[in-house]
Short mmCIF file of C-alpha atoms and ligand atoms in Angstrom, two decimals:
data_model
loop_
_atom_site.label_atom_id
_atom_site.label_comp_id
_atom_site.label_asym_id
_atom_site.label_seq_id
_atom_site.Cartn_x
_atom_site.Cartn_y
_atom_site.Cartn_z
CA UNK H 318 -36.65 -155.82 -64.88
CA UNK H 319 -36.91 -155.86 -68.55
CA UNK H 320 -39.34 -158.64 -68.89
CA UNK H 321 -41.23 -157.08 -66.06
CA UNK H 322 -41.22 -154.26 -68.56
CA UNK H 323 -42.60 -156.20 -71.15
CA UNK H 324 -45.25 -157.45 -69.36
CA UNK H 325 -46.67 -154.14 -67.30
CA UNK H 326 -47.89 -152.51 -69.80
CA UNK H 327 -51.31 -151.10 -71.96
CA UNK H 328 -52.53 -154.61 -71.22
CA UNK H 329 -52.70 -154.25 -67.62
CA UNK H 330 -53.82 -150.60 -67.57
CA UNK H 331 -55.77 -150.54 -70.43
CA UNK H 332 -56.64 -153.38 -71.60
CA UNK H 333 -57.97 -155.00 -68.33
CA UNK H 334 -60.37 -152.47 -66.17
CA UNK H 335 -62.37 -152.99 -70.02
CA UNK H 336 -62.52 -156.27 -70.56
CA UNK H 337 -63.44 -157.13 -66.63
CA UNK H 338 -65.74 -154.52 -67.46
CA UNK H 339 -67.38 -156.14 -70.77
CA UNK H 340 -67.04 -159.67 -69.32
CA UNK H 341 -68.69 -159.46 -66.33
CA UNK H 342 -66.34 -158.05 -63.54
CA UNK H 343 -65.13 -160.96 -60.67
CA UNK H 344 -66.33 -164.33 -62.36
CA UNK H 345 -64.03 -162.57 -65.56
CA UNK H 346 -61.09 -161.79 -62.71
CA UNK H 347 -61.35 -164.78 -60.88
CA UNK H 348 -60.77 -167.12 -64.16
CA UNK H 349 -57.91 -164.81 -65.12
CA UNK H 350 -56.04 -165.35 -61.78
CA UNK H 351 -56.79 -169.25 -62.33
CA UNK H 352 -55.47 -169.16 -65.73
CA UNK H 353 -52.53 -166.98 -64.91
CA UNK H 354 -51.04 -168.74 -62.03
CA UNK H 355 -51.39 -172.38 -63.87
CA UNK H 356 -51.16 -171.81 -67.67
CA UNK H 357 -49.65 -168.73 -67.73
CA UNK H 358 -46.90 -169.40 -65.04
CA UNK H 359 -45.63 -172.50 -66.71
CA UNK H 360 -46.17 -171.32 -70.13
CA UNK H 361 -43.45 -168.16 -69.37
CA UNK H 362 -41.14 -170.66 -67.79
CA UNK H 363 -41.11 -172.68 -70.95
CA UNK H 364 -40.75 -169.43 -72.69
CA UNK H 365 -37.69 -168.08 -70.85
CA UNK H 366 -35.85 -171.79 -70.49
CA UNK H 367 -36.29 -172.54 -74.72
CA UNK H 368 -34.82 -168.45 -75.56
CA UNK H 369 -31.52 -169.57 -72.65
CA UNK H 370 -31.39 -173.05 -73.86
CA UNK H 371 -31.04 -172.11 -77.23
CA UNK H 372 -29.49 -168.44 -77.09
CA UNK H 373 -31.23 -167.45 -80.33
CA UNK H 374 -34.73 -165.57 -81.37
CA UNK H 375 -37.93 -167.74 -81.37
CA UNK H 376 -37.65 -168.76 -85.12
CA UNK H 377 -33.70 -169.76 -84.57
CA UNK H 378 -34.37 -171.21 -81.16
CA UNK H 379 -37.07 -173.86 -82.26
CA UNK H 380 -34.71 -174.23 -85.40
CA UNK H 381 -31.71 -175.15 -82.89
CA UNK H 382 -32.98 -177.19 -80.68
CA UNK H 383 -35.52 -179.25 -82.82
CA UNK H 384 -35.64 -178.03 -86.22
CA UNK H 385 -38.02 -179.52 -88.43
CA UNK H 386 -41.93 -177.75 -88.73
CA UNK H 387 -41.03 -176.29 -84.67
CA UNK H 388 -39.50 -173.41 -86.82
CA UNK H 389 -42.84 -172.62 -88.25
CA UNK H 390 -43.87 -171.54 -84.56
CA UNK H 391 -41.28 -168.97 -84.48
CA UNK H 392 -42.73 -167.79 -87.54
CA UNK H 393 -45.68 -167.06 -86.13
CA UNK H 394 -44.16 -165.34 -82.99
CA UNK H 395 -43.05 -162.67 -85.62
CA UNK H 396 -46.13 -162.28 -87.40
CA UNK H 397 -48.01 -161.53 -84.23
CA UNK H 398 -45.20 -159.29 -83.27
CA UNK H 399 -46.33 -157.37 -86.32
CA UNK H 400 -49.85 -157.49 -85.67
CA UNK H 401 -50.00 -156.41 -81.88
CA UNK H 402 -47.35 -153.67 -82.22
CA UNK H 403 -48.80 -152.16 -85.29
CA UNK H 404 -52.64 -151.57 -82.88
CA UNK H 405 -50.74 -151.40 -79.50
CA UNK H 406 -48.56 -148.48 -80.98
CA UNK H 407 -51.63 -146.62 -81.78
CA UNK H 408 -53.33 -147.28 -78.38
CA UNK H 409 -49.74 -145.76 -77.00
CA UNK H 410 -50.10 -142.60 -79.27
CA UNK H 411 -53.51 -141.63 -77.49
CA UNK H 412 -51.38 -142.07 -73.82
CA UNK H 413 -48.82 -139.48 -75.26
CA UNK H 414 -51.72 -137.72 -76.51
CA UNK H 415 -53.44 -137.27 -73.65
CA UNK H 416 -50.33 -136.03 -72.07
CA UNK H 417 -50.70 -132.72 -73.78
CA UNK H 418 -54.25 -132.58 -73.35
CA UNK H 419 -54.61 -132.91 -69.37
CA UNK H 420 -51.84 -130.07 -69.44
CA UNK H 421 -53.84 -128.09 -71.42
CA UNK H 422 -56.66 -128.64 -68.87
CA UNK H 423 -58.84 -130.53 -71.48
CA UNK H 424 -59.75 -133.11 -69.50
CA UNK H 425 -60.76 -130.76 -66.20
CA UNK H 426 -63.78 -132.43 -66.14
CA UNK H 427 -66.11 -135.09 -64.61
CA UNK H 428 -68.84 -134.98 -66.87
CA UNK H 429 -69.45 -138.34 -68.47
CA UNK H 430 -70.78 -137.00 -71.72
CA UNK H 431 -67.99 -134.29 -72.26
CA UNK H 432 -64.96 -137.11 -71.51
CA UNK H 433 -66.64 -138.95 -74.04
CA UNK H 434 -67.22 -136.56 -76.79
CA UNK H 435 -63.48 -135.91 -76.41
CA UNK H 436 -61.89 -139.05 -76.91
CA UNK H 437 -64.39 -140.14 -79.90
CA UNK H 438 -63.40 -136.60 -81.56
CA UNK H 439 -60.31 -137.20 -81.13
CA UNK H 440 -59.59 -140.89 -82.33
CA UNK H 441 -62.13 -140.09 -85.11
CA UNK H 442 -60.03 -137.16 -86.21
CA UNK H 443 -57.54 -138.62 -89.80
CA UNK H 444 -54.40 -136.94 -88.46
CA UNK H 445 -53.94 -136.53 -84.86
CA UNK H 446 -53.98 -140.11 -83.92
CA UNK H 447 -51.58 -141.17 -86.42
CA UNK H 448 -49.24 -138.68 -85.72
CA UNK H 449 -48.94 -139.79 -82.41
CA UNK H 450 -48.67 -143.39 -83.35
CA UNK H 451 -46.20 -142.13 -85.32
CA UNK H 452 -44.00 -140.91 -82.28
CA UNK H 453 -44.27 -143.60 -80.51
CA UNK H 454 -42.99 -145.81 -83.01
CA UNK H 455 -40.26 -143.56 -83.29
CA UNK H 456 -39.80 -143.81 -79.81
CA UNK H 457 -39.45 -147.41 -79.97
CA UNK H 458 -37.06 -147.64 -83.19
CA UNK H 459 -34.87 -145.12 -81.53
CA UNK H 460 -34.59 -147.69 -78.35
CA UNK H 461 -34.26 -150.59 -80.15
CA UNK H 462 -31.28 -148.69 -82.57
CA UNK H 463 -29.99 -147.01 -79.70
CA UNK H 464 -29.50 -150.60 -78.20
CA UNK H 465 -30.60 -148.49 -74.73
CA UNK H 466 -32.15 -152.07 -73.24
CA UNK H 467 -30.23 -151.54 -70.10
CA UNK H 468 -31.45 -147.57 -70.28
CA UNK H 469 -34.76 -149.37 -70.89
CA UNK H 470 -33.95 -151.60 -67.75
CA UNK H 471 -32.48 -148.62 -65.46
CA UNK H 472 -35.62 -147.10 -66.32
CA UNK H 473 -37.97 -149.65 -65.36
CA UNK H 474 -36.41 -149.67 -61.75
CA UNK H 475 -37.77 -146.20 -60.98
CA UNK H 476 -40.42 -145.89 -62.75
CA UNK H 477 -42.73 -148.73 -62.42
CA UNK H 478 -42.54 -148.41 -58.99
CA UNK H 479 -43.67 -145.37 -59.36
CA UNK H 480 -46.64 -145.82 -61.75
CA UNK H 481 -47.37 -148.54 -58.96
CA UNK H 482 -47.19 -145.98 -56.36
CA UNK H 483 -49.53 -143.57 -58.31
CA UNK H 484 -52.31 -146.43 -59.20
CA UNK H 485 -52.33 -147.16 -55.40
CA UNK H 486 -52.93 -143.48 -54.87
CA UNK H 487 -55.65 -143.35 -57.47
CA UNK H 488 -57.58 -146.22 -56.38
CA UNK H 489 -57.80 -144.47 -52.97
CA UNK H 490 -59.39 -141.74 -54.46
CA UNK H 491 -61.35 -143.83 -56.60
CA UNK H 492 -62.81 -146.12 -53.79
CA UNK H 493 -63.79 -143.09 -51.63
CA UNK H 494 -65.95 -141.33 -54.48
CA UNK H 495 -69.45 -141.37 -53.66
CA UNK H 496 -71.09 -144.61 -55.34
CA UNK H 497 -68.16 -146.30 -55.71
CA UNK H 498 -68.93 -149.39 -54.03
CA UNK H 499 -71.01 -150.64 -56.42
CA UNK H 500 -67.99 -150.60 -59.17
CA UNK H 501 -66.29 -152.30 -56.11
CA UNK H 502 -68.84 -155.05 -55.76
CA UNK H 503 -68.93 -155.77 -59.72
CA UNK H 504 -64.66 -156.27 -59.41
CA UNK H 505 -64.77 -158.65 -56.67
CA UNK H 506 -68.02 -160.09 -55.83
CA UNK H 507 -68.51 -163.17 -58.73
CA UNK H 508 -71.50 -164.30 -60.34
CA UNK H 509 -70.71 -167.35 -62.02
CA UNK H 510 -74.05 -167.08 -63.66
CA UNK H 511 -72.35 -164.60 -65.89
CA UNK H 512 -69.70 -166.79 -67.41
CA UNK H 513 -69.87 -167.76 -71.05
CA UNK H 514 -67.58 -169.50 -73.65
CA UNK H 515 -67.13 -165.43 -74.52
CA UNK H 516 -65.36 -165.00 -70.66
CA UNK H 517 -63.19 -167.48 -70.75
CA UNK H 518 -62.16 -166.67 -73.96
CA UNK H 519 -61.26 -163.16 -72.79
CA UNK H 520 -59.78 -164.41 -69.48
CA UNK H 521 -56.98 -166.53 -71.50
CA UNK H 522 -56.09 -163.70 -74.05
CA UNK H 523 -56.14 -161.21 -71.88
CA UNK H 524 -53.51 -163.78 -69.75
CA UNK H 525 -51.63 -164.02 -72.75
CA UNK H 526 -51.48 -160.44 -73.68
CA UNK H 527 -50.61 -159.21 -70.52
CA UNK H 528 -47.95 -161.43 -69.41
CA UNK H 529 -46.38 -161.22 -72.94
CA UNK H 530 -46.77 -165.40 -73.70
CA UNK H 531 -47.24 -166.91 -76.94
CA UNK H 532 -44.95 -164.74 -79.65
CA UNK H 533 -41.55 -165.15 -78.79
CA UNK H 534 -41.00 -161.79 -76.99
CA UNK H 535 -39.81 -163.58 -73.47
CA UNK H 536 -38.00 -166.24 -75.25
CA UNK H 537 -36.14 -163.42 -76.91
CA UNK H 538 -34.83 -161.75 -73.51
CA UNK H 539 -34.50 -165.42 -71.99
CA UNK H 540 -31.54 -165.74 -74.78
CA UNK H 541 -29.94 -162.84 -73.52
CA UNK H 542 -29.71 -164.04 -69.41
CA UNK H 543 -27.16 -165.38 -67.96
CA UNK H 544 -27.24 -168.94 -66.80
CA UNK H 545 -26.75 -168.13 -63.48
CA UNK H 546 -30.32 -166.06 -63.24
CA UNK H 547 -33.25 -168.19 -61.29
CA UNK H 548 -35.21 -168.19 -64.13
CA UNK H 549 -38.19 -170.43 -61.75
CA UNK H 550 -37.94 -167.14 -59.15
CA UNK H 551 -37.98 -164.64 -62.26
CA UNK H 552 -41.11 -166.19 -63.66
CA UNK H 553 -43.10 -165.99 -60.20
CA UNK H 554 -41.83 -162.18 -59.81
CA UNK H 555 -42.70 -161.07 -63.49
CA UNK H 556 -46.48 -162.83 -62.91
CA UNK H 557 -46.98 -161.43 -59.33
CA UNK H 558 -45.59 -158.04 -60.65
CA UNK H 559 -48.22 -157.92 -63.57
CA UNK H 560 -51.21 -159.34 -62.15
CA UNK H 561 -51.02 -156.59 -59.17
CA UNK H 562 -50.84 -154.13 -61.41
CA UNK H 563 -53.83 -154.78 -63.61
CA UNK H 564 -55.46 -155.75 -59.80
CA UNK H 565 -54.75 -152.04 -59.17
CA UNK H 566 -55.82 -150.76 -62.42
CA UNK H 567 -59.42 -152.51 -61.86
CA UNK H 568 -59.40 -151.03 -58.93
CA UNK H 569 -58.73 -147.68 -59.91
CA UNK H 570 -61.25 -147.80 -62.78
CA UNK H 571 -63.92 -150.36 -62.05
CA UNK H 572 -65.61 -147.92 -58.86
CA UNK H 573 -65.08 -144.86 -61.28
CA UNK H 574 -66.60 -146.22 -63.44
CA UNK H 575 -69.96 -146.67 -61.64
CA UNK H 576 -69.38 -143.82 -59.59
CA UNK H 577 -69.66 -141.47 -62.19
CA UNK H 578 -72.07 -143.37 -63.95
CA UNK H 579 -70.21 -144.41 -66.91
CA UNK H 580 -70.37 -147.68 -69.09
CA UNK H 581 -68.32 -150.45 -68.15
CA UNK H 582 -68.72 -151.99 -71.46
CA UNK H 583 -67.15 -149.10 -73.48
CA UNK H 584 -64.62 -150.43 -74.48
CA UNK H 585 -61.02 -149.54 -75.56
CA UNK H 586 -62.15 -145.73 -74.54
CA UNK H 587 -62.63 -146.94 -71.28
CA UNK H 588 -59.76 -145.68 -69.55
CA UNK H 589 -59.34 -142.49 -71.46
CA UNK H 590 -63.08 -141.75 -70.76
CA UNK H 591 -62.84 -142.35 -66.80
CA UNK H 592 -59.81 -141.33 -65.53
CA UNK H 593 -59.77 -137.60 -66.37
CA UNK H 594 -63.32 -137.62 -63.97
CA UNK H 595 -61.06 -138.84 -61.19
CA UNK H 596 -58.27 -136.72 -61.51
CA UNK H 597 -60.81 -133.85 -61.93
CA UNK H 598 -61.68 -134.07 -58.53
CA UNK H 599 -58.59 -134.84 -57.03
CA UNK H 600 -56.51 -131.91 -55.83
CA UNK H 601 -53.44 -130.73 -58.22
CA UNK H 602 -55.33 -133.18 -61.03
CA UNK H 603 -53.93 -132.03 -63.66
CA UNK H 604 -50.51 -133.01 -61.76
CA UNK H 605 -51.29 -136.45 -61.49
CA UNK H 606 -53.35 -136.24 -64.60
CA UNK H 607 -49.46 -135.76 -66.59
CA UNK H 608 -47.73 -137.93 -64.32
CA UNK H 609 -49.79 -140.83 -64.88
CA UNK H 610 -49.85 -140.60 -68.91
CA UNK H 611 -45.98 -140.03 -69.24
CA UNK H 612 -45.43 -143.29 -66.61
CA UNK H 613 -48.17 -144.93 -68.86
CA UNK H 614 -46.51 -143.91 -71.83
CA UNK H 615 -43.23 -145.34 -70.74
CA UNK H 616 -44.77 -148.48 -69.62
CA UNK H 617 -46.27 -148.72 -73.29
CA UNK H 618 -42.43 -148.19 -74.68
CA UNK H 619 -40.89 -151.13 -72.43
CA UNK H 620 -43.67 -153.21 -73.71
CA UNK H 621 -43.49 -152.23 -77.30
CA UNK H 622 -39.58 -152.64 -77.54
CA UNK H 623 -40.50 -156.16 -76.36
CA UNK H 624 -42.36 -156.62 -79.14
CA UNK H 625 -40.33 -155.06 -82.28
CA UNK H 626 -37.20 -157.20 -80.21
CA UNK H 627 -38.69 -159.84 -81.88
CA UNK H 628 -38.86 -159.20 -85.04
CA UNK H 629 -35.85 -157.56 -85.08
CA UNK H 630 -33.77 -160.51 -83.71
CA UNK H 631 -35.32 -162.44 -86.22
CA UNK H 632 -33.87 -160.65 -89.16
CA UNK H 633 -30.33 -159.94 -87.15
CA UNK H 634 -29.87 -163.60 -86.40
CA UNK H 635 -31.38 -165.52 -89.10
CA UNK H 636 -31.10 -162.84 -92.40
CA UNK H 637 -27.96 -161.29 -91.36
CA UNK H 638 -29.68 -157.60 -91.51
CA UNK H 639 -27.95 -155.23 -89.84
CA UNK H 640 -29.83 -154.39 -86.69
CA UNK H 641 -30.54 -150.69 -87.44
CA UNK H 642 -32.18 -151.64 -90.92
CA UNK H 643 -34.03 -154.38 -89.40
CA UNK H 644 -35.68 -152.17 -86.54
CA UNK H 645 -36.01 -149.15 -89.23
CA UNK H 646 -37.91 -151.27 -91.98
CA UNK H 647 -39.90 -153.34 -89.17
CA UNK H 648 -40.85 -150.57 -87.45
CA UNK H 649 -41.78 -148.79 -90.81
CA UNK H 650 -44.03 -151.78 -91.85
CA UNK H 651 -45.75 -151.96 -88.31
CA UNK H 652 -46.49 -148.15 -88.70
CA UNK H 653 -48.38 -148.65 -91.89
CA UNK H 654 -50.16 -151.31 -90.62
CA UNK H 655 -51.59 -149.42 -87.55
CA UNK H 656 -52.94 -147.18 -89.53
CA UNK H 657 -55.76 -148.49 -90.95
CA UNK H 658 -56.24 -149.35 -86.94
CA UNK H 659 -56.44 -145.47 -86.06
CA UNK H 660 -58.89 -144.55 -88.48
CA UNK H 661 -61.18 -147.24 -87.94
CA UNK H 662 -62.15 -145.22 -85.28
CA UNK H 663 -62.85 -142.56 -87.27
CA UNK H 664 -63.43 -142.43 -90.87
CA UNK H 665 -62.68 -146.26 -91.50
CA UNK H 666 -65.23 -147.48 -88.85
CA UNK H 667 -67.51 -148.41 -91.31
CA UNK H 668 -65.20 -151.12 -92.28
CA UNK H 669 -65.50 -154.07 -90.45
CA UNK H 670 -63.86 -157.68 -89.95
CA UNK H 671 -66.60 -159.94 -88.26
CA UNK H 672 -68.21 -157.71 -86.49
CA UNK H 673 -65.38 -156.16 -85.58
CA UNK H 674 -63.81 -152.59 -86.17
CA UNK H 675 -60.30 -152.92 -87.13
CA UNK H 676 -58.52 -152.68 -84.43
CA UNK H 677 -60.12 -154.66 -82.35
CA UNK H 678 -60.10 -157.40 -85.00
CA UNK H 679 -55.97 -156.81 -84.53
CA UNK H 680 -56.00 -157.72 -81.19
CA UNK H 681 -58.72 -160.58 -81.85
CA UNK H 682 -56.19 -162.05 -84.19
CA UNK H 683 -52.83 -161.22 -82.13
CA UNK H 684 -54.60 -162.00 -78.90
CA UNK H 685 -57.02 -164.25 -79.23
CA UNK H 686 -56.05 -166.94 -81.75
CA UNK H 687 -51.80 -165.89 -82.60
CA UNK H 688 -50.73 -165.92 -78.91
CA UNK H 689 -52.90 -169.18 -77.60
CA UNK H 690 -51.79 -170.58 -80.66
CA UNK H 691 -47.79 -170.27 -79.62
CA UNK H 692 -49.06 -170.66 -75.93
CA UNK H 693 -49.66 -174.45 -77.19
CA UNK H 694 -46.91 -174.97 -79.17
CA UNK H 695 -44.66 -173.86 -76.59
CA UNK H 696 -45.96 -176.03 -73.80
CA UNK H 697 -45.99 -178.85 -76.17
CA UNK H 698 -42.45 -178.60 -77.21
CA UNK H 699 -41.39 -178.24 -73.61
CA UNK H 700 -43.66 -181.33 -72.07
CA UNK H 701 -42.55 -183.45 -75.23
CA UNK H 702 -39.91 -182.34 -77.26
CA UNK H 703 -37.16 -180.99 -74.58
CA UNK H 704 -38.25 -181.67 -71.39
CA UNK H 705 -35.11 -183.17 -70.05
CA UNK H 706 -32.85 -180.55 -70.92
CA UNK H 707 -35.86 -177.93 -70.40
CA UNK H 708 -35.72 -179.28 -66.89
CA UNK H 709 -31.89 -179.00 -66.11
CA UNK H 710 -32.38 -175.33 -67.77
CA UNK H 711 -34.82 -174.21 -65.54
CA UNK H 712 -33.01 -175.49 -62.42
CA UNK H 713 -29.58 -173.75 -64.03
CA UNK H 714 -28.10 -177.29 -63.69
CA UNK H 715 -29.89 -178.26 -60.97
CA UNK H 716 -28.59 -175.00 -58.64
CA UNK H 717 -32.38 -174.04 -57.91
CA UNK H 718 -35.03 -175.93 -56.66
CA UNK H 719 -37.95 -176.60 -58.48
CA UNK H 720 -40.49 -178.90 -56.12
CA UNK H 721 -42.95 -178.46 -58.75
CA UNK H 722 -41.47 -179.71 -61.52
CA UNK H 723 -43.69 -183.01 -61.88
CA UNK H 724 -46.67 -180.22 -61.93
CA UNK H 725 -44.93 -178.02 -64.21
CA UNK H 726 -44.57 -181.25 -67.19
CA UNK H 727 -47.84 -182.16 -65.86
CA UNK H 728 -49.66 -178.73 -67.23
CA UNK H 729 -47.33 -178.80 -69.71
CA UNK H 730 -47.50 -181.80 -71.22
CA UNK H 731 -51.83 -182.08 -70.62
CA UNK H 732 -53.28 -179.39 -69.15
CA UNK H 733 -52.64 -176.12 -71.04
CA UNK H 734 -53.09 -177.47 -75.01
CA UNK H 735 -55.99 -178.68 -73.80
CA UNK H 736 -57.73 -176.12 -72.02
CA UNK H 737 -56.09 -173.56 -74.41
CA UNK H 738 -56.88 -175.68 -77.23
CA UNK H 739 -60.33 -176.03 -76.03
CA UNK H 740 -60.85 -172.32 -75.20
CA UNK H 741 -59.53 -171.39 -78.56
CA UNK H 742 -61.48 -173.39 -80.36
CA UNK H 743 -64.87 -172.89 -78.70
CA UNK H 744 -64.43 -168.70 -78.55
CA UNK H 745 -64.01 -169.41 -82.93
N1 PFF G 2151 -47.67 -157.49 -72.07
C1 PFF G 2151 -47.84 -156.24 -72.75
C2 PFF G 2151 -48.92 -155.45 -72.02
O1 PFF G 2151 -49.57 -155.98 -71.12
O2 PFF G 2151 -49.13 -154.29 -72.36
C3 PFF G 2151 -48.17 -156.42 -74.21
C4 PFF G 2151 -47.30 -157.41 -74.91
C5 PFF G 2151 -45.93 -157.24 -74.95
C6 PFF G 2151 -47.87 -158.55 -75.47
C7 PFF G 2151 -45.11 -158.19 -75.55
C8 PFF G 2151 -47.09 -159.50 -76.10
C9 PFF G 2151 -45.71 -159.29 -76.11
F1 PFF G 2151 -44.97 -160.20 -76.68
#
């Protein structure tokens, strides 16, 4: 339930309705699914069997059971750990945010224009943003300290569910607004035409992003199961889980979007920019309107504690910090460094990084090249390195089946570094 936690997250709700949306809708969706249920199944397998094999954070696991440069992959899991948490903390700020403001009836309305003017006033404002950001890194100290992962877990039961519950409401009312069926055509009617190195690209980070791969953060709770957890039935559960809730999310946002006439290249404002219009003309919207930013809120924290678990176990385990220092100072550190994130969309937006704003060249960097990046590596060490003992780890000692083993080393050992390799390299 905890990785599941992890993985549901911004990612799914925010981060996919807008880049389907900027990447071309099905042909983007379609390529994620591929990518998901070949490289990104096998790639959290060999996540959660290194972190049990080795019973230590990414940096001490490779260290373990290799040693050698392997460790420097570890590394890297922590520095993108710093990296996504420090933008992804701020994108959780606006969710808690926009708690407050649907309660105050803010966001009562459907008008395109208005939504918009609201969110760019409000991320371009110095303070507001970063005082939110500042919460929510509070938030996920305090869990981390609190050592509340099975508070974390309890909570997860209920409420995901639930958020699930409420996006299948949503998209109900979404698909029955008048025009909608266009959005629904863009989601799920492909035109490969569309495709570019640019779609792929976004297909395999967004795969990465969502289902947590590449940094460590799964390894990390593999090292705390049990071996007598199926960790081949968890893996298929945690994928199926996420990938039907970003489905949901698309379909929530995508016929909004056209329905009301908004632009499904926006952007990170995407979601903040559409939603309100729905629940503004559903009945008790501003009810929904709260419920669905606290359970998005939460879903943020489950991911985000994911995240500063990392770097956290890293200095408990390998510097000997005590565990409250390590998730005080880490989580300081990651605050500062999201804030040069918030105000790029405000008074810092004249500051760019190729092109890109800064928090958006964040995620290019934690996304795009960090987590592909330790995608490889992992898959390589498993296929190469381990496999053996990666095998007899995954099938708890040969107590669970695994027909598809031979497939598994197979896209292991060939098939993702190569196609990641080659995606990587051709989106730089
Ligand atoms: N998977 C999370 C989401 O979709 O919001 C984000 C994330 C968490 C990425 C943990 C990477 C990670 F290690």
């Amino acid at each position: 339930m905890a990785a599941s936690g992890s993985a549901v997250g911004l990612g799914n709700i925010w981060k996919f309705p807008y880049m389907a949306g900027e990447n071309g809708g099905a042909a983007f969706f379609i390529i994620y699914l591929a990518l998901v249920f070949t490289i990104g199944l096998s790639v959290m397998l060999c996540e959660f069997v290194i972190g049990r094999a080795a019973q230590r954070n990414p940096v001490g696991a490779y260290g373990i059971l290799k040693g050698g440069a392997w460790k420097y992959v570890g590394f890297l899991g922590v520095a993108a750990g710093f990296i996504i948490l420090s933008f992804y903390s701020v994108v959780a700020g606006w969710a808690i945010a926009y708690i407050f403001k649907s309660v105050s009836g803010l966001l009562a309305t459907s008008d395109p224009a208005a939504l918009g003017a609201l969110f760019k006033n409000f991320t371009a404002d110095p303070w507001e943003p970063i005082l939110y950001h500042g919460i929510f890194m509070a938030l996920t100290v305090a869990v981390i300290i609190g050592g509340v992962n099975g508070g974390i877990e309890r909570t997860s039961k209920i409420l995901m569910p639930l958020l699930f519950l409420l996006l299948v409401v949503l998209a109900v009312r979404s698909l029955t607004l008048p025009g909608a069926m266009a959005g629904l055509k863009f989601y799920l009617a492909p035109d490969f035409s569309k495709v570019t190195g640019a779609t792929l690209n976004g297909a395999l980070s967004q795969a990465f992003f969502s289902l947590s791969l590449g940094m460590g953060a799964l390894m990390t709770y593999g090292s705390y199961l049990s071996r007598s957890v199926n960790l081949i039935k968890t893996t298929m559960l945690i994928t199926l889980c996420d990938t039907a809730v970003a489905f949901l999310a698309g379909l929530v946002i995508l016929p909004a979007v056209f329905a009301f006439s908004f632009d499904p290249s926006a952007g990170p404002g995407l979601v903040f920019i559409t939603l309100p219009a729905v629940f503004a003309k559903m009945p008790l919207g501003i009810v929904f309107a709260v419920l669905f930013f606290v359970l998005l809120s939460i879903a943020a924290l489950t991911s985000s504690v994911s995240l500063l678990e990392v770097v956290v176990a890293y200095f408990v385990d390998e510097r000997g910090w005590q565990r409250r220092r390590a998730a005080t100072i880490g989580g300081g550190v990651i605050f500062l460094l999201g804030i040069p994130s918030s105000l790029s969309l405000g008074v810092w937006s004249g500051f760019t990084i190729g092109g890109k704003e800064f928090l958006s060249a964040m995620d290019y960097v934690g996304s795009n090249i960090l987590l592909p990046v330790g995608g490889i590596a992992v898959s390589l060490f498993v296929g190469w390195v381990i496999y053996p003992r990666a095998l007899d780890e995954a099938t708890g000692g040969g107590a669970h089946r695994f027909q598809l083993a031979p497939v598994w080393r197979f896209i292991c050992r060939y098939v993702a570094p190569i196609a990641v390799g080659w995606i990587l390299v051709s989106g730089l």
